[in-house]
Every structure is written in structure tokens, then in C-alpha cells.
Coordinates of C-alpha atoms in Angstrom, one line a residue:
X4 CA 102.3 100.0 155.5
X5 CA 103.6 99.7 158.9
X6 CA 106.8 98.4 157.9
X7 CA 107.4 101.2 155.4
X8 CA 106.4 103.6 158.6
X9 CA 108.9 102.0 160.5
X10 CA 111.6 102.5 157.5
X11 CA 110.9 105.9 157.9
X12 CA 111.1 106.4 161.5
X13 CA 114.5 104.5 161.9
X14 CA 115.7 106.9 159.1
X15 CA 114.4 110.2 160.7
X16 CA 116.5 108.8 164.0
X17 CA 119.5 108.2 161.9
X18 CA 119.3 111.6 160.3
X19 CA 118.6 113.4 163.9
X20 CA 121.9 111.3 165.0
X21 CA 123.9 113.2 161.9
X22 CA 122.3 116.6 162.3
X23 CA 123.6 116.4 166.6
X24 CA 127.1 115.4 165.8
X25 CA 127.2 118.4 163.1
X26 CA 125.5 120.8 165.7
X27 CA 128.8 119.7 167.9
X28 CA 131.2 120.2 165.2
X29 CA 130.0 124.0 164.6
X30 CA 130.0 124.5 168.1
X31 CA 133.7 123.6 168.4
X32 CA 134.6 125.3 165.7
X33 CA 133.3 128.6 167.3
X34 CA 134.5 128.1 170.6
X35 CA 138.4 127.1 169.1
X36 CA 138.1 129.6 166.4
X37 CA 136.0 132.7 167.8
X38 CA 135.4 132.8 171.3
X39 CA 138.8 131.3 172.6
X40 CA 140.2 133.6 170.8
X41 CA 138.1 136.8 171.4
X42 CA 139.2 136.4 175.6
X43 CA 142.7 136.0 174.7
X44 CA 142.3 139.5 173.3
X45 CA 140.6 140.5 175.9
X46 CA 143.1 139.6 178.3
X47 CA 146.4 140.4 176.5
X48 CA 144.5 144.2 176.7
X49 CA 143.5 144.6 173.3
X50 CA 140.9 145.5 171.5
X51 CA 138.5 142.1 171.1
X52 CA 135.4 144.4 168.6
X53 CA 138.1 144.3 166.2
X54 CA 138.2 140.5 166.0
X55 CA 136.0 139.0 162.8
X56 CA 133.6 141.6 164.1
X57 CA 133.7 140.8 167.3
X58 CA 131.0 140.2 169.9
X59 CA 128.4 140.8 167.6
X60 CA 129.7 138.7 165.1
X61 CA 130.1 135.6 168.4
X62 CA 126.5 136.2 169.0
X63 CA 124.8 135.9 165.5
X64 CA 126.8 132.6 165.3
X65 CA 125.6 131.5 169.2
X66 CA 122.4 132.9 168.6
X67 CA 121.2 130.8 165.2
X68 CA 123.1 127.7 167.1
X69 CA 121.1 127.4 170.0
X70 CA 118.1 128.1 167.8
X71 CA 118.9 125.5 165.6
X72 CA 119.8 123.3 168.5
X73 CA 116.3 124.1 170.5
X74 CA 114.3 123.5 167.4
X75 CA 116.0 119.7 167.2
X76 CA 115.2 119.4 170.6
X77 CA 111.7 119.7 169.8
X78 CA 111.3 117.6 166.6
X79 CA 113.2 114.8 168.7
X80 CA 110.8 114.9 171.6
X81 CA 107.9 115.0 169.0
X82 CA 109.9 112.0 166.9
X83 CA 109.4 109.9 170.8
X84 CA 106.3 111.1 171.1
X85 CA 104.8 109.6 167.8
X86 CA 106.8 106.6 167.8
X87 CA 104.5 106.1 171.3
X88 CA 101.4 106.2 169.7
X89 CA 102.2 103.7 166.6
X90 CA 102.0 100.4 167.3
X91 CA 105.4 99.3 165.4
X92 CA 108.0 97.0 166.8
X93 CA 111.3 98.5 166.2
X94 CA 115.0 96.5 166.5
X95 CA 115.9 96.3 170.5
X96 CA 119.1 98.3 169.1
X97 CA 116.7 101.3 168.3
X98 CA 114.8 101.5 171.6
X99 CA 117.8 104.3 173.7
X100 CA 118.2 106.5 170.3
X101 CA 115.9 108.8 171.4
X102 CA 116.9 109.6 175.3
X103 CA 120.7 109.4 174.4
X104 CA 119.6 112.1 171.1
X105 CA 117.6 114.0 174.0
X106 CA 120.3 113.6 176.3
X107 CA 122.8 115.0 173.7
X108 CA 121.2 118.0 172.7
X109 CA 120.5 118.7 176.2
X110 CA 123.8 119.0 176.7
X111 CA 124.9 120.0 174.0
X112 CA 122.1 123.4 174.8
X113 CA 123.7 123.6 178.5
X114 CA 127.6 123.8 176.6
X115 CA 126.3 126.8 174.2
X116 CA 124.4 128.4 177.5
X117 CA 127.1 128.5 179.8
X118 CA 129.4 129.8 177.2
X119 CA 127.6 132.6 176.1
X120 CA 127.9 134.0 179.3
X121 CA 130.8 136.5 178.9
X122 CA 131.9 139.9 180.2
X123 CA 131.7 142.9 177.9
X124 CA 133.4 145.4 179.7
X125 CA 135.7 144.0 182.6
X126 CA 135.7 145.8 185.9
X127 CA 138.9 148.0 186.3
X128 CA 142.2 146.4 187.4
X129 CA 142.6 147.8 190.4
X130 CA 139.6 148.4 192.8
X131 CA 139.9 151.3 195.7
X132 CA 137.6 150.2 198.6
X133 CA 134.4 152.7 199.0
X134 CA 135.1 153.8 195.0
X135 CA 132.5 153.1 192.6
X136 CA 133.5 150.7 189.8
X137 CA 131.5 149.5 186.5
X138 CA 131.2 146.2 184.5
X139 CA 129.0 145.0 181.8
X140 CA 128.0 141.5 181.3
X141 CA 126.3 139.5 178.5
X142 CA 124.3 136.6 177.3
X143 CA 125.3 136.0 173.4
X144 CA 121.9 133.9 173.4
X145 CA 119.1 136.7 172.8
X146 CA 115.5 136.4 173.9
X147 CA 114.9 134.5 169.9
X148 CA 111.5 133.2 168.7
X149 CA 111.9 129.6 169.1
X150 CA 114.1 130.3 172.4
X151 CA 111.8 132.1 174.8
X152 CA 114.0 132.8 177.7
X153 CA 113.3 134.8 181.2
X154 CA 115.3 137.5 181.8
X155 CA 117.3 137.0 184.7
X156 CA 118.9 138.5 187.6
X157 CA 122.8 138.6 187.8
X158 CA 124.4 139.1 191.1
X159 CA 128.1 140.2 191.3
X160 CA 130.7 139.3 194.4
X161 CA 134.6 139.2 194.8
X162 CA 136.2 135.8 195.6
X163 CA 139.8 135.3 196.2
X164 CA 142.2 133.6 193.9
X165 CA 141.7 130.2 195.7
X166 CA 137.7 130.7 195.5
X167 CA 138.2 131.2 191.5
X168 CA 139.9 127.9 191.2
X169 CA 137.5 126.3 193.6
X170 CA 134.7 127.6 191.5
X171 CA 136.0 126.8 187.9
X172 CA 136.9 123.2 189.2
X173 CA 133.5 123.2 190.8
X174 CA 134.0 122.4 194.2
X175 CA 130.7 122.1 196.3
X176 CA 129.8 125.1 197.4
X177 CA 132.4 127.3 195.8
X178 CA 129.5 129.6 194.2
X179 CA 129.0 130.6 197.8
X180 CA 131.8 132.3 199.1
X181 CA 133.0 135.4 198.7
X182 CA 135.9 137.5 200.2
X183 CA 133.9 140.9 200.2
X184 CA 130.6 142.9 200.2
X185 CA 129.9 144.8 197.0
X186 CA 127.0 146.7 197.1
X187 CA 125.0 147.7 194.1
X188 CA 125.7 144.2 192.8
X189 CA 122.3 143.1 191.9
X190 CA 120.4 143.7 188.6
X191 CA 118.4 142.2 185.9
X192 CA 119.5 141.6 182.5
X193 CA 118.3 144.1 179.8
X194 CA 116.6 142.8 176.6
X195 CA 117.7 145.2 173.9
X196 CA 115.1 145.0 171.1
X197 CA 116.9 146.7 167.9
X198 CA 119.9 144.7 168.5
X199 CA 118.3 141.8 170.1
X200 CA 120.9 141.0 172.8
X201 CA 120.7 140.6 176.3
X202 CA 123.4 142.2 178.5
X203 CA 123.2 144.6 182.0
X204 CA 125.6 147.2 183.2
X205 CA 126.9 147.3 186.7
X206 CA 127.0 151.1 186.7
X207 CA 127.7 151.8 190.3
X208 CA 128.6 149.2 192.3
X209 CA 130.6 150.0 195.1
X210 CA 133.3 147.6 197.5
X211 CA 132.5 148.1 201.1
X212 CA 134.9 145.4 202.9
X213 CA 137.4 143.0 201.7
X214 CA 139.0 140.0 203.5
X215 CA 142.4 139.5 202.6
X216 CA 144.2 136.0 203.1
X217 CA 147.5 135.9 205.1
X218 CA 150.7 138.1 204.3
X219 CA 153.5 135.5 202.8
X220 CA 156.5 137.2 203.4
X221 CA 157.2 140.7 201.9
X222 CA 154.0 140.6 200.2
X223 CA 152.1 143.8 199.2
X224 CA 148.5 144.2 199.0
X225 CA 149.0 144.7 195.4
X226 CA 150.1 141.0 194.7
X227 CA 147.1 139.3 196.2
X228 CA 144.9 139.1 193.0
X229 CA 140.9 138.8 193.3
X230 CA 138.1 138.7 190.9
X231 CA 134.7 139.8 190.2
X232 CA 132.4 136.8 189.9
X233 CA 129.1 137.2 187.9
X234 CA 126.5 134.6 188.6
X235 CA 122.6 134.0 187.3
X236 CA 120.1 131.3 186.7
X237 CA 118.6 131.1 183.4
X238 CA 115.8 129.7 182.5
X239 CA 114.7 128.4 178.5
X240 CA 111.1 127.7 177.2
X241 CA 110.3 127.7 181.0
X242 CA 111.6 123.7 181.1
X243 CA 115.3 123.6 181.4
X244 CA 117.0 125.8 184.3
X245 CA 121.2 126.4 183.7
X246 CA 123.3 127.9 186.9
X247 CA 125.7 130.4 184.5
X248 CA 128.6 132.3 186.0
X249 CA 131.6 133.7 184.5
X250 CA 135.2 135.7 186.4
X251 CA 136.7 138.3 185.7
X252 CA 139.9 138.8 184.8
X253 CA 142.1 139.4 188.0
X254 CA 141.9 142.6 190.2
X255 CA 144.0 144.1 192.9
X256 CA 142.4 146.1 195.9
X257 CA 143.5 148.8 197.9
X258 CA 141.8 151.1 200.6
X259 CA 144.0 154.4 200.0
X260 CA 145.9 156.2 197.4
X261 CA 149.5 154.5 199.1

């Protein structure tokens, strides 16, 4: 009996091990084959919602991901878990499967997370100081049953061209700095319940001062490019915490009509 249990349990761990690669696979495929290419839309200026449906059609897919992906999470624990309690002796070969499967999934959750953190409506290309401006961000990863998830509070600043590099090579610190005051740049995300999907609109935020970086040359104000950094902490099933942020595509500023 014990050894047909322990049959058993080495082949749920080998099937877990299958079902975690596949879960990568489908995530690369809609990261290459639907999100890449809904930005590059975006930021050749056309119209992304006409692309294989668009961003509802990127959040059904990232939504039913991460819920498969949270619901291996939890038969994987619950595979540990029982293994702990029987008193089987499996191959020394078998003992890391479960924290490198836990480890793995883990990841792969934070990957899906951090990507599903995009910006519906970029801010306007050009900002005038002391004009109010609008932007709408998004989580493709709605508040679903098996994925109960806070809903949390973004905060918007303007970093400098340097500062977005610093940030998307993830210098320490980077996340920190700013070149401006925005105010209004503060909200919590909005659960909408007939489309399930999580998202808040900057409706009135407002840039108060900017710090420029030296003049090189005959440069105009006009060439040094900024953008609008959106940050928030979310937290899933009240266990795992991820530090999301996303930039905008770059914006000028000015402080008159000239």
C-alpha cells in the first residue's frame, strides 16, 4: 500500500512539473503574440482595441492564466503538505521538487502580475505646467474567485529620461526619484463588477513644478523627453506582495504657449 502511495505521489509531482512548463509556454505566447504587440500599436499611435480584440481580449487570456496558475499554486502546497504527513521514503532525487515547483509558479505569478500592469489611456504628449492632464491605468488581472486580491492604491510622478532607464534596469532606489510634483496623483484602483476588470482614471491631475536637467547646446525644452511613472503594491490571497509599475510613453513639458 505504501509503495503504491508513493507511485502515485511521484506521478502527481511529475505531472505538476508538465502542467508549470505548459503554464510558461502560454504565457510566452501571449506576451510575444498579444501584449508585445498591443504597445507597439500603442506607440506607433494607432489604434491597439482593434488588435484580436484588444485589451479585453489580453485580459480574458491573463485573467484565466493567473487563475489557472494560483490554483496550481495551491494543489502544490497541498501535494507538500500531504507528502508531510505520510510516512513514505521517497528517492533523495525527489526531496527539492516541491520548493523548485513552488518556486516556479511563484514566479512564474510575479511575471503575469507585473505584466498586467499597463496603461489604457496614455497621458497627452505634451504637458503644459499648471494644466490638468488625464491617464488611465489597468490591472488585466481582475479581483477572480480563486484570486482574491486588494485593491490598491496607484501613485503617479514624472521621472526624467535617465530615471526611466534607471528604473527599468532597476537601480536601487530608482522608484524614488522624481523630476516633478504632480498633484492629484494619488487614487485607488476601481473594481468594475459587469466587466470584472480593475483599472482607475487620473481625471485631474495637475504638474505644479518640473526640474529640468542641463541645456546641451541649442537644445529646446521640447527635446528633453519625460514620462509619467505609475507605481502600486498589490497584494494576492493576502500572502504574496508584488511592487508593479509601468512608464509612459515619453512626454515633453512646457510652462507657456511659446
Amino acid at each position: 500500500e505504501a509503495s503504491r502511495l508513493l507511485f502515485h505521489y511521484v506521478s502527481l509531482l511529475q505531472i505538476y512539473q508538465k502542467t508549470c512548463t505548459e503554464l510558461q509556454a502560454v504565457h510566452s505566447h501571449i506576451l510575444e503574440h498579444l501584449l508585445i504587440p498591443w504597445n507597439r500599436q500603442q506607440q506607433m499611435g494607432n489604434n491597439p482595441s482593434a488588435l484580436e480584440g484588444g485589451l479585453d481580449t489580453l485580459q480574458q487570456w491573463y485573467d484565466s492564466l493567473a487563475d489557472l496558475t494560483w490554483r496550481n499554486h495551491e494543489q502544490i502546497e497541498q501535494a507538500g503538505a500531504l507528502r508531510a504527513r505520510l510516512p513514505l521514503e521517497i528517492p533523495p532525487e525527489q526531496h527539492g521538487i516541491v520548493p523548485m515547483l513552488l518556486s516556479g509558479i511563484k514566479q512564474l505569478l510575479e511575471t503575469l502580475i507585473t505584466n498586467s500592469f499597463v496603461i489604457e489611456k496614455q497621458p497627452p504628449q505634451v504637458l503644459k505646467k499648471d494644466a490638468r492632464f488625464s491617464a488611465t491605468v489597468r490591472c488585466l488581472i481582475g479581483r477572480r474567485r480563486h484570486m482574491r486580491m486588494t485593491l490598491p492604491q496607484v501613485s503617479a510622478s514624472i521621472v526624467s529620461e535617465d530615471q526611466a532607464r534607471a528604473i527599468i534596469k532597476q537601480e536601487p532606489g530608482a522608484k524614488n526619484l522624481a523630476s516633478g510634483d504632480i498633484v492629484n496623483n494619488k487614487g485607488t484602483m476601481e473594481y468594475h463588477q459587469a466587466s470584472d476588470q480593475m483599472s482607475i482614471t487620473f481625471r485631474n491631475m495637475s504638474l505644479k513644478r518640473i526640474r529640468r536637467a542641463e541645456k546641451k547646446g541649442n537644445e529646446t525644452v521640447t527635446e528633453e523627453k519625460f514620462s509619467i511613472f505609475f507605481q502600486m503594491e498589490l497584494t494576492v490571497n493576502t500572502q504574496l506582495t508584488y511592487q508593479v509599475w509601468t512608464l509612459s510613453l515619453p512626454v515633453v513639458v512646457t510652462v507657456h504657449g511659446n
